[in-house]
PDB file of C-alpha atoms and ligand atoms in Angstrom:
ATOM      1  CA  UNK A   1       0.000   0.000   0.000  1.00 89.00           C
ATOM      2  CA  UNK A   2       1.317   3.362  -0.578  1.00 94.00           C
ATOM      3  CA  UNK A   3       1.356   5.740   2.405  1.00 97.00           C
ATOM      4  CA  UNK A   4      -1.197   7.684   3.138  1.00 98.00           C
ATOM      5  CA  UNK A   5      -0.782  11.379   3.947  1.00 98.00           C
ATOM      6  CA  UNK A   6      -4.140  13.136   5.753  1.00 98.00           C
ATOM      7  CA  UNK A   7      -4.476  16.688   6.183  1.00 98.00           C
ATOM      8  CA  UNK A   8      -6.898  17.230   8.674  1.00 98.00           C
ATOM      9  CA  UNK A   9      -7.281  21.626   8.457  1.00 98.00           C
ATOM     10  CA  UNK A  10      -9.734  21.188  11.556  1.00 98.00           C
ATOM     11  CA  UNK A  11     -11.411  24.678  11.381  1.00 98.00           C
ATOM     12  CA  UNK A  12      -9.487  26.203   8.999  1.00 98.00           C
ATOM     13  CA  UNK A  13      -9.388  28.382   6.934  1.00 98.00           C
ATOM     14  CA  UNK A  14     -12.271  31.008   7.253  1.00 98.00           C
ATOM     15  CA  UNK A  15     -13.208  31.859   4.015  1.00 97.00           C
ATOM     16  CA  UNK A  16     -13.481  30.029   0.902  1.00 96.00           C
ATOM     17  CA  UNK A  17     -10.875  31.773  -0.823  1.00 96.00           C
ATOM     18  CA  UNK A  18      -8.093  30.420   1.788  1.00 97.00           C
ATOM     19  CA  UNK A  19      -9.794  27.133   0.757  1.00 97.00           C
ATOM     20  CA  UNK A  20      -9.053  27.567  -2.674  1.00 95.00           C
ATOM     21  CA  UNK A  21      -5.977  29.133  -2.085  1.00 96.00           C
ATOM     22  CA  UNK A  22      -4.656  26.350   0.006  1.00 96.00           C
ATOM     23  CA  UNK A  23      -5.879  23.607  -2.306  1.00 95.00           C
ATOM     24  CA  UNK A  24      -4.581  24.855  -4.796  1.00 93.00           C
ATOM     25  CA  UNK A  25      -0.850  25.536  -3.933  1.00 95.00           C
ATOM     26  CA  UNK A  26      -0.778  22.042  -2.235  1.00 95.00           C
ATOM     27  CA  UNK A  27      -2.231  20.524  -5.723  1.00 93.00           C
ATOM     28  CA  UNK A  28      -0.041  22.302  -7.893  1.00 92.00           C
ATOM     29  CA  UNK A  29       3.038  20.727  -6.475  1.00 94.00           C
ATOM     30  CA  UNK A  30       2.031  17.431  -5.515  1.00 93.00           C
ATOM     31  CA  UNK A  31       0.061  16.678  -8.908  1.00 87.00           C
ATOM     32  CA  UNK A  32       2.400  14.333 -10.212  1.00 90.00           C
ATOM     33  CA  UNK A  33       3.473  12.883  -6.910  1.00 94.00           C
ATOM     34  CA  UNK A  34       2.214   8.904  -7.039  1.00 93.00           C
ATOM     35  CA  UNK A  35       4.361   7.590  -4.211  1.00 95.00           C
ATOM     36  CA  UNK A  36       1.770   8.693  -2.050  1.00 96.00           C
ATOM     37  CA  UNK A  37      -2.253   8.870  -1.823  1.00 96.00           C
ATOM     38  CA  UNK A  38      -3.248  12.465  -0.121  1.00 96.00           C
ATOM     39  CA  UNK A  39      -6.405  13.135   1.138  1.00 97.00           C
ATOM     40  CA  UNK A  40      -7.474  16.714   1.763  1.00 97.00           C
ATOM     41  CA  UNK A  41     -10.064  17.234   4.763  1.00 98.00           C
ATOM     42  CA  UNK A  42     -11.821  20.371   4.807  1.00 97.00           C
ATOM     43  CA  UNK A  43     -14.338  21.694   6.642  1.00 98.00           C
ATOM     44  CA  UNK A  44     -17.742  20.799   5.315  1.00 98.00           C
ATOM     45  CA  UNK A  45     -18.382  24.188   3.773  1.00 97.00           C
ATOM     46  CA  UNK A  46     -15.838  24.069   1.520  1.00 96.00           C
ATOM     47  CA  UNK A  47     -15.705  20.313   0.526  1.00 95.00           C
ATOM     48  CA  UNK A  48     -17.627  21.126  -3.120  1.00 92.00           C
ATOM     49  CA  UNK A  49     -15.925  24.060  -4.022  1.00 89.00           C
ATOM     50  CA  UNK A  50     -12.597  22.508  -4.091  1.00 84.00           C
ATOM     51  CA  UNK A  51     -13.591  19.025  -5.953  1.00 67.00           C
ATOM     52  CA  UNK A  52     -11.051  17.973  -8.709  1.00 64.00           C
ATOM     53  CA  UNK A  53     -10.809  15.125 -10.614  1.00 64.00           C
ATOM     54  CA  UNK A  54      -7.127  14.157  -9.775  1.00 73.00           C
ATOM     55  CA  UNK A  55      -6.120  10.506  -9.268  1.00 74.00           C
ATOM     56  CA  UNK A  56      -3.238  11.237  -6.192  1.00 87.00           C
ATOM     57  CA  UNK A  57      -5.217  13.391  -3.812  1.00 94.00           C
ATOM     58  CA  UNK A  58      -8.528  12.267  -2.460  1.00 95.00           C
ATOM     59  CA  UNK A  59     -11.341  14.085  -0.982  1.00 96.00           C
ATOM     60  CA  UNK A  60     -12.165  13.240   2.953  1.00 97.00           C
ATOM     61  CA  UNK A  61     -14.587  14.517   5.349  1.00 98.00           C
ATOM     62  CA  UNK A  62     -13.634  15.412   9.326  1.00 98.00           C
ATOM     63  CA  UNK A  63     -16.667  13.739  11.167  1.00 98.00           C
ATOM     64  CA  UNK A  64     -20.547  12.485   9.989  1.00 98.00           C
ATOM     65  CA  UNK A  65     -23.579  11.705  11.540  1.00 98.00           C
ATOM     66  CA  UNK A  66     -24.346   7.657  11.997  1.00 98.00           C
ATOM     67  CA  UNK A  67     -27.917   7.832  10.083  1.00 98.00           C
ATOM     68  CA  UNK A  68     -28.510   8.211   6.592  1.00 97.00           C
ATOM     69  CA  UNK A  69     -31.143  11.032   6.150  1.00 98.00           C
ATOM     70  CA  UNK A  70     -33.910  12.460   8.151  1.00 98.00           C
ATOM     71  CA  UNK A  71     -34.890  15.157  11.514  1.00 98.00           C
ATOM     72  CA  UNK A  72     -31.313  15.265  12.639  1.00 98.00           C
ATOM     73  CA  UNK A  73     -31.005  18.666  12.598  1.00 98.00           C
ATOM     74  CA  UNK A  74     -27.700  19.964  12.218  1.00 98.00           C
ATOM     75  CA  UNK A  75     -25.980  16.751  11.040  1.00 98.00           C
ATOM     76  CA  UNK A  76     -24.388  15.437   8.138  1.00 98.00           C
ATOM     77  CA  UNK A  77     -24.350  11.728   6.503  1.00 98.00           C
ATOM     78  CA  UNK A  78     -21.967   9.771   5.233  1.00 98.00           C
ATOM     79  CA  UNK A  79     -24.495   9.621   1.783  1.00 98.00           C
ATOM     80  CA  UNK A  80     -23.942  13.262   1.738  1.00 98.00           C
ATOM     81  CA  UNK A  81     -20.527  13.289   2.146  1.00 97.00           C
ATOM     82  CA  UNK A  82     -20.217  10.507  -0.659  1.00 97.00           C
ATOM     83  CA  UNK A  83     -22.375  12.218  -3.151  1.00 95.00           C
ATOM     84  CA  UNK A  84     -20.074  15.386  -2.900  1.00 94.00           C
ATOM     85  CA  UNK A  85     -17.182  13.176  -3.768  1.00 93.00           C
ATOM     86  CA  UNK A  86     -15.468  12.071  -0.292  1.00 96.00           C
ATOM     87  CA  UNK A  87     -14.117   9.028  -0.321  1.00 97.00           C
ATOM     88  CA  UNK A  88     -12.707   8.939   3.712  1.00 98.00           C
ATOM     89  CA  UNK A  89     -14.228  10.103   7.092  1.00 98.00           C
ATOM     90  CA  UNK A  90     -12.121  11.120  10.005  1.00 98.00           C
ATOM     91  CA  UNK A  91     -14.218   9.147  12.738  1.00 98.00           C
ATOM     92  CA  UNK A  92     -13.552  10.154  16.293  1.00 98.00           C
ATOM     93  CA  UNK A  93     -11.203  12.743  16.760  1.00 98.00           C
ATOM     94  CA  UNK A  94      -9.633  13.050  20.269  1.00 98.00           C
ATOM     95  CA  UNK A  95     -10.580  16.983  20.059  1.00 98.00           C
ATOM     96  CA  UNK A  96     -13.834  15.838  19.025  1.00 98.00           C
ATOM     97  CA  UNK A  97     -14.158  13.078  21.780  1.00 98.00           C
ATOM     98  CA  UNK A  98     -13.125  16.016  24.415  1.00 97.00           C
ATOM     99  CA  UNK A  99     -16.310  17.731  23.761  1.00 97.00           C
ATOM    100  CA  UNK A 100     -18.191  14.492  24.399  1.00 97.00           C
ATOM    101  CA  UNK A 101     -18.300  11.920  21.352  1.00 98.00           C
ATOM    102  CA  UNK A 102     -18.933   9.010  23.186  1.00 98.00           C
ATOM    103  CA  UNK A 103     -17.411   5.776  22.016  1.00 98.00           C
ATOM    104  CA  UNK A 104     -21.100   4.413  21.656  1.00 98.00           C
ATOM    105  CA  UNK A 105     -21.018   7.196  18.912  1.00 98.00           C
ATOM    106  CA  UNK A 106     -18.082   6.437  17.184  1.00 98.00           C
ATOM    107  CA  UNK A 107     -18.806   2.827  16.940  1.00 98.00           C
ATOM    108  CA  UNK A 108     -22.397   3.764  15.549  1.00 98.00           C
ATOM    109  CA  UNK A 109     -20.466   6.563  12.769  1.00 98.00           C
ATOM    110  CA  UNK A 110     -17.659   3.903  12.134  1.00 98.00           C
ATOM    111  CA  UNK A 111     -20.806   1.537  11.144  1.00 98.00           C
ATOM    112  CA  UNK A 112     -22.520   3.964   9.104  1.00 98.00           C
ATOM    113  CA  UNK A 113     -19.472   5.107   7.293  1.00 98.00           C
ATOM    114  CA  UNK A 114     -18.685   1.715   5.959  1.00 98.00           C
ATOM    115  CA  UNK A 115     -22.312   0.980   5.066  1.00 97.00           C
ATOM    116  CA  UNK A 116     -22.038   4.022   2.589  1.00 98.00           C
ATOM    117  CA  UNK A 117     -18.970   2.360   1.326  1.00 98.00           C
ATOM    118  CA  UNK A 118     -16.787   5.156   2.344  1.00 98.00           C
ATOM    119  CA  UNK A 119     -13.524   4.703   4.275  1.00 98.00           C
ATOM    120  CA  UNK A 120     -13.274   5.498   8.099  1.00 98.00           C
ATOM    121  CA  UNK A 121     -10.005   6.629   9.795  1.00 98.00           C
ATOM    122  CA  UNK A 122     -10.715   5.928  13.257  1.00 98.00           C
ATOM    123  CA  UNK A 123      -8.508   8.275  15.697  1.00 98.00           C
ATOM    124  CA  UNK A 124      -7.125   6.648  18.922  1.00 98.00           C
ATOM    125  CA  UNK A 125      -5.112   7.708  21.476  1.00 98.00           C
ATOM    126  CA  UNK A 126      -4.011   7.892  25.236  1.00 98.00           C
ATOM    127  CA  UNK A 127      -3.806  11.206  27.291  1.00 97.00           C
ATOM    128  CA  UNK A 128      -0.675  12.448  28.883  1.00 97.00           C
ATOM    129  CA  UNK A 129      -2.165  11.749  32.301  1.00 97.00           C
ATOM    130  CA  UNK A 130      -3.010   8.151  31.210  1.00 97.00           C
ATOM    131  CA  UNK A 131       0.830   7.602  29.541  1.00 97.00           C
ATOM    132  CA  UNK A 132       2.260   8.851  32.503  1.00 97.00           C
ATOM    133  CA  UNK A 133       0.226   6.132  34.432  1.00 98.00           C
ATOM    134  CA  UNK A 134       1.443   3.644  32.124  1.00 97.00           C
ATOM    135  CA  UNK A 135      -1.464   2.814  30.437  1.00 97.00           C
ATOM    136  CA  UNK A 136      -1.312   3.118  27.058  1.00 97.00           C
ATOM    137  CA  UNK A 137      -1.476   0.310  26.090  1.00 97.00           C
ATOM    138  CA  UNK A 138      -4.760  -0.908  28.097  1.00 97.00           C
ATOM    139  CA  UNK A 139      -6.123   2.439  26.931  1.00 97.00           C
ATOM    140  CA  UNK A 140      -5.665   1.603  23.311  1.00 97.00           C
ATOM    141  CA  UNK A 141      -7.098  -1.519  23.434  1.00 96.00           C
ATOM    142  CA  UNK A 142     -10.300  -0.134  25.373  1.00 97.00           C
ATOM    143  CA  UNK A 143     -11.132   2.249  22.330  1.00 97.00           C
ATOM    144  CA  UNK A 144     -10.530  -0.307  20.240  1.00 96.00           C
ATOM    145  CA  UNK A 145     -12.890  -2.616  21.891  1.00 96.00           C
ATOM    146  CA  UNK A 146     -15.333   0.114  22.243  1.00 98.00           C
ATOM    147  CA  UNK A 147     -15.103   1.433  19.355  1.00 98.00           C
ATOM    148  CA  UNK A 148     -15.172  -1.290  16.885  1.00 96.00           C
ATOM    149  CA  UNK A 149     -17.712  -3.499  19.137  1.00 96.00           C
ATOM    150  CA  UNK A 150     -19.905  -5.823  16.446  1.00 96.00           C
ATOM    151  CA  UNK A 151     -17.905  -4.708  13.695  1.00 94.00           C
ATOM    152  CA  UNK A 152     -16.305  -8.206  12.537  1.00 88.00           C
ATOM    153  CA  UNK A 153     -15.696  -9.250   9.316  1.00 85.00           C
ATOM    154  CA  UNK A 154     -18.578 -11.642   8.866  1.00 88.00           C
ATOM    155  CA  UNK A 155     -20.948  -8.773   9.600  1.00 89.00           C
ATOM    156  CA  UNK A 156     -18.768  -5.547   7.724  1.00 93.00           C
ATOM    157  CA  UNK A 157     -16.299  -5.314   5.489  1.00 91.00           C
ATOM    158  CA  UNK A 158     -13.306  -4.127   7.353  1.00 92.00           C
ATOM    159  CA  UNK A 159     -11.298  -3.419   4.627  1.00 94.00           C
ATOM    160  CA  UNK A 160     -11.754   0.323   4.356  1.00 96.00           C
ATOM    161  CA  UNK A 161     -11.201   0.810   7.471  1.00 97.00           C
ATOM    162  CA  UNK A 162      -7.693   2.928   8.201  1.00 98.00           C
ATOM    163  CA  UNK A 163      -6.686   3.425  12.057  1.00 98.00           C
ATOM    164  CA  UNK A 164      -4.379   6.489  13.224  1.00 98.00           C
ATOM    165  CA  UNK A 165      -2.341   6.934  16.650  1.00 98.00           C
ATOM    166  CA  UNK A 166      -2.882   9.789  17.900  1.00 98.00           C
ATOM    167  CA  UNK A 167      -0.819  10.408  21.277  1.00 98.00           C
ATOM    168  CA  UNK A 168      -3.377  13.073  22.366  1.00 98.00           C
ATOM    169  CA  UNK A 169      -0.272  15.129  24.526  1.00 98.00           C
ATOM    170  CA  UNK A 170       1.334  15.346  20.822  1.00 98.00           C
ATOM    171  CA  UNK A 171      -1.619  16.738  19.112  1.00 97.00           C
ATOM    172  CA  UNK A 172      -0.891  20.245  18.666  1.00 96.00           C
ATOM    173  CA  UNK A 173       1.630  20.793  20.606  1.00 97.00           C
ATOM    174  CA  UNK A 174       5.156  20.512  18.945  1.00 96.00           C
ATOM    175  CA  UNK A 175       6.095  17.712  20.900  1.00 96.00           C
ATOM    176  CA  UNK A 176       5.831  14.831  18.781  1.00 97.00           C
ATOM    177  CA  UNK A 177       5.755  11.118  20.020  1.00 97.00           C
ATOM    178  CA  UNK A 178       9.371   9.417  18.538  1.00 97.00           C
ATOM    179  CA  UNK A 179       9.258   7.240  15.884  1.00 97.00           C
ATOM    180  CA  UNK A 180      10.511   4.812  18.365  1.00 97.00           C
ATOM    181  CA  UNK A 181       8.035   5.235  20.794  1.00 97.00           C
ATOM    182  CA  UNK A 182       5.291   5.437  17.786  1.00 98.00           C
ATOM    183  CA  UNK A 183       6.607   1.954  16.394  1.00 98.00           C
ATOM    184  CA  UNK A 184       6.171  -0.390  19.722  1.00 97.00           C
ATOM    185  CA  UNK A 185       2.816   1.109  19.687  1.00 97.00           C
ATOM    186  CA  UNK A 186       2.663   0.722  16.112  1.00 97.00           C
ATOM    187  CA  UNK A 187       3.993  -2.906  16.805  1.00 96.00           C
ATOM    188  CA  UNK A 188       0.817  -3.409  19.164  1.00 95.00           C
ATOM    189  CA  UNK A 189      -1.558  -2.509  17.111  1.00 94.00           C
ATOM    190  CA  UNK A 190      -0.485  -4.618  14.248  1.00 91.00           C
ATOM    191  CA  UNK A 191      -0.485  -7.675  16.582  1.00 88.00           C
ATOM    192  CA  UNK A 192      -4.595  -7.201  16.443  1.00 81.00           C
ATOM    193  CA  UNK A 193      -5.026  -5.844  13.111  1.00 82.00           C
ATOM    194  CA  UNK A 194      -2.461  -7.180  11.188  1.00 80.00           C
ATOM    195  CA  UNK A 195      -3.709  -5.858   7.820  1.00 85.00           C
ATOM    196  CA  UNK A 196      -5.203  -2.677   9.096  1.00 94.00           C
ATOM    197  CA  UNK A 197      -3.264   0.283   7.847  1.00 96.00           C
ATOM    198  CA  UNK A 198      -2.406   2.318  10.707  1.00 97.00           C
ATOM    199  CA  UNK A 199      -1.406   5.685  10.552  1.00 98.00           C
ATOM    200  CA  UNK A 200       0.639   8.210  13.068  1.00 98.00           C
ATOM    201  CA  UNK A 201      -0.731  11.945  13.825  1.00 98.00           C
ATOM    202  CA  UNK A 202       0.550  14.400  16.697  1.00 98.00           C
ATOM    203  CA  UNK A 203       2.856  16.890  15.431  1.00 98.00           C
ATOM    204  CA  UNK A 204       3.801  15.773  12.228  1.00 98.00           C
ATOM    205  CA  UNK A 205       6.057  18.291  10.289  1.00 98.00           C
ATOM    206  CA  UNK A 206       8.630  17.748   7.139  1.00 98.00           C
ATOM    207  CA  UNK A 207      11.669  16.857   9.594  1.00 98.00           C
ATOM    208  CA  UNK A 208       9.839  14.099  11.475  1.00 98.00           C
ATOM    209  CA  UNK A 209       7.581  12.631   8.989  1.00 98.00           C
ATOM    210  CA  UNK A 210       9.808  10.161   6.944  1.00 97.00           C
ATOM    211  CA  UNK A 211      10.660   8.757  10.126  1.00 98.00           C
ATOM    212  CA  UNK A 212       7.703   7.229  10.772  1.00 98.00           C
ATOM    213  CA  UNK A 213       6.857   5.703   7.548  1.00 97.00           C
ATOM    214  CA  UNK A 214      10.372   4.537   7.092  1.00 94.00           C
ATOM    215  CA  UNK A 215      11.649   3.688  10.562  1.00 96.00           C
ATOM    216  CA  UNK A 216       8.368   2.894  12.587  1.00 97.00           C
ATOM    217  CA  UNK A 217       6.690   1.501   9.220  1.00 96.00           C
ATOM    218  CA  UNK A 218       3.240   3.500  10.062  1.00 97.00           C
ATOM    219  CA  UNK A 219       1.494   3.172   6.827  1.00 97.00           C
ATOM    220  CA  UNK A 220       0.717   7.250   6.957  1.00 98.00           C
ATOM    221  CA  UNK A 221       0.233  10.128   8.476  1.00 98.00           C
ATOM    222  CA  UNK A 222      -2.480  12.506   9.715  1.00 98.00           C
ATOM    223  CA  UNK A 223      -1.248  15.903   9.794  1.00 98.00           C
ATOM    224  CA  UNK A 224      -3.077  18.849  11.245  1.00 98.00           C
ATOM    225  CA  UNK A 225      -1.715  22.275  11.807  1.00 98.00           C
ATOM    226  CA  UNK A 226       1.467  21.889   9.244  1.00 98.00           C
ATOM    227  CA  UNK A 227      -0.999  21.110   6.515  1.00 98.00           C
ATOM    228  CA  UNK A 228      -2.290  24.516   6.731  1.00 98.00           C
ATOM    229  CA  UNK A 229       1.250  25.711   5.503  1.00 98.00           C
ATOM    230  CA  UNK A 230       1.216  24.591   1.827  1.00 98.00           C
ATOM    231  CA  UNK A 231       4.767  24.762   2.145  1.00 98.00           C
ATOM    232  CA  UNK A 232       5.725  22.551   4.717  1.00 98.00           C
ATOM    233  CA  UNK A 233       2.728  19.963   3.585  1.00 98.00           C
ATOM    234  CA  UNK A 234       4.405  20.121   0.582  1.00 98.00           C
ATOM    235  CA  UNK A 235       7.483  19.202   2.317  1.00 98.00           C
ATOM    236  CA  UNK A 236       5.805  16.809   3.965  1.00 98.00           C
ATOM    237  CA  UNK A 237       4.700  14.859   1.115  1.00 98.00           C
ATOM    238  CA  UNK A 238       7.775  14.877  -0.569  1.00 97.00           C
ATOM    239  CA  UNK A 239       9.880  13.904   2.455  1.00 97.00           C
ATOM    240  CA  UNK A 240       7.668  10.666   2.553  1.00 97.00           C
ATOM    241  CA  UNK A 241       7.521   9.961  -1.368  1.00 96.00           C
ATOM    242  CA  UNK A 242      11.197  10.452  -1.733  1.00 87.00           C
ATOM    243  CA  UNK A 243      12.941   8.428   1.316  1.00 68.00           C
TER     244      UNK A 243
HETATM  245  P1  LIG B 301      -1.259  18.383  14.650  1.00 95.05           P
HETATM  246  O1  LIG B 301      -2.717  17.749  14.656  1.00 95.05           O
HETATM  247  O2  LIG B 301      -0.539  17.855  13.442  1.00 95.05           O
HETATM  248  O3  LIG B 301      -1.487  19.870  14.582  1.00 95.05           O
HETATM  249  O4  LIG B 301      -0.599  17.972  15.911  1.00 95.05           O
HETATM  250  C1  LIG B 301      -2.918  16.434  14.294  1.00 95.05           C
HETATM  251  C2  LIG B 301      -4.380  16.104  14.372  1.00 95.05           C
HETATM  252  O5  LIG B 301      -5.054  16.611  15.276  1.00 95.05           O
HETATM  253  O6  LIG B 301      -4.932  15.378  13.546  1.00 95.05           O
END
């Protein structure tokens, strides 16, 4: 599989002409880039102004609703999101889960996400408080548990589904987890999904990126606040494709 590079602009920019502006800088270098798949996650409101019809970068949305239609007011589906052209959904952000998404919730989206025949990339991750305590590991395998509950591969297909680990203390921050930290967790995880790509997110930037596709063999990356620097995405991208 070729690694997969996720820019997740949270809620960024503010107007649709940063959108554009963004988008397009990022696309005009990274065009003929096939080493790696990109996937661009907006914000909702600008998902169908910036919808191309280029093979390397993919369209992806940063959280749905679990239903399909109906009086949800205020939500999104997954149908939506696929008739604008998304082909992934972010599922379960820790930032998202800190204002109270609910691991009932993500299981339900997760669900609903691969019903549309879309591809979720579920977001797990322990605190600082909990790493401190040691407990990574048991609190990776609780989302897990949680959040994939009745989804086995008799009843869904499981192929679609991408996982990411995201250290939550990294997030944001400009600390980073090490690649060799990353990879026993990385390790881990591949022990119960063995074919499930997993990805790495928490302070990516163009000096650390390559290390964790090449040294921790994480399968991608989910990049937030340096993918709002077309630059450095750029970077990024080509760090990855090149090593
Ligand atoms: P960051 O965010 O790259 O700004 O740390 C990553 C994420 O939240 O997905």
């Amino acid at each position: 599989m070729k690694p997969l590079i996720v820019a997740n602009w949270k809620m960024n920019p503010t107007t649709l002409e940063g959108a554009k502006l963004l988008f397009e800088a990022v696309k005009k270098e990274v065009k003929n880039i096939k080493k790696v798949e990109i996937v661009i996650c907006p914000p909702f409101t600008f998902l169908s102004n910036i919808q191309y019809p280029i093979s390397n970068i993919k369209l992806g949305a940063q959280d749905c609703f679990w239903e399909e239609k109906g009086a949800f007011t205020g939500e999104i589906s997954p149908l939506m999101l696929k008739n604008l052209g998304c082909e992934y959904i972010i599922i379960g952000h820790s930032e998202r889960r800190k204002l109270g998404e609910t691991d009932e919730m993500i299981n339900k989206k997760i669900k609903a996400v691969i019903t549309a025949k879309l591809k979720p990339i579920l977001c797990i991750g322990e605190t600082e408080k909990e790493r401190k305590l040691g407990k990574t590991f048991q609190m990776l395998k609780d989302q897990l548990k949680d959040d994939l509950k009745n989804l086995t591969s008799k009843t869904y297909n499981l192929k679609p589904l991408v996982i990411v680990y995201e250290p939550v203390w990294a997030i944001g921050t400009g600390n980073p987890c090490s690649s060799k930290e990353a990879k026993k967790v990385f390790l881990f995880l591949q022990k119960f999904f063995g074919k499930v790509p997993v990805l790495y997110g928490g302070s990516v930037n163009s000096e650390n990126a390559a290390s964790y596709i090449h040294e921790a063999n994480f399968q991608g990356l989910l990049v937030g606040g340096a993918s709002l620097n077309p630059k450095e995405f750029i970077k990024i991208i080509k760090s990855v494709a090149q090593s």
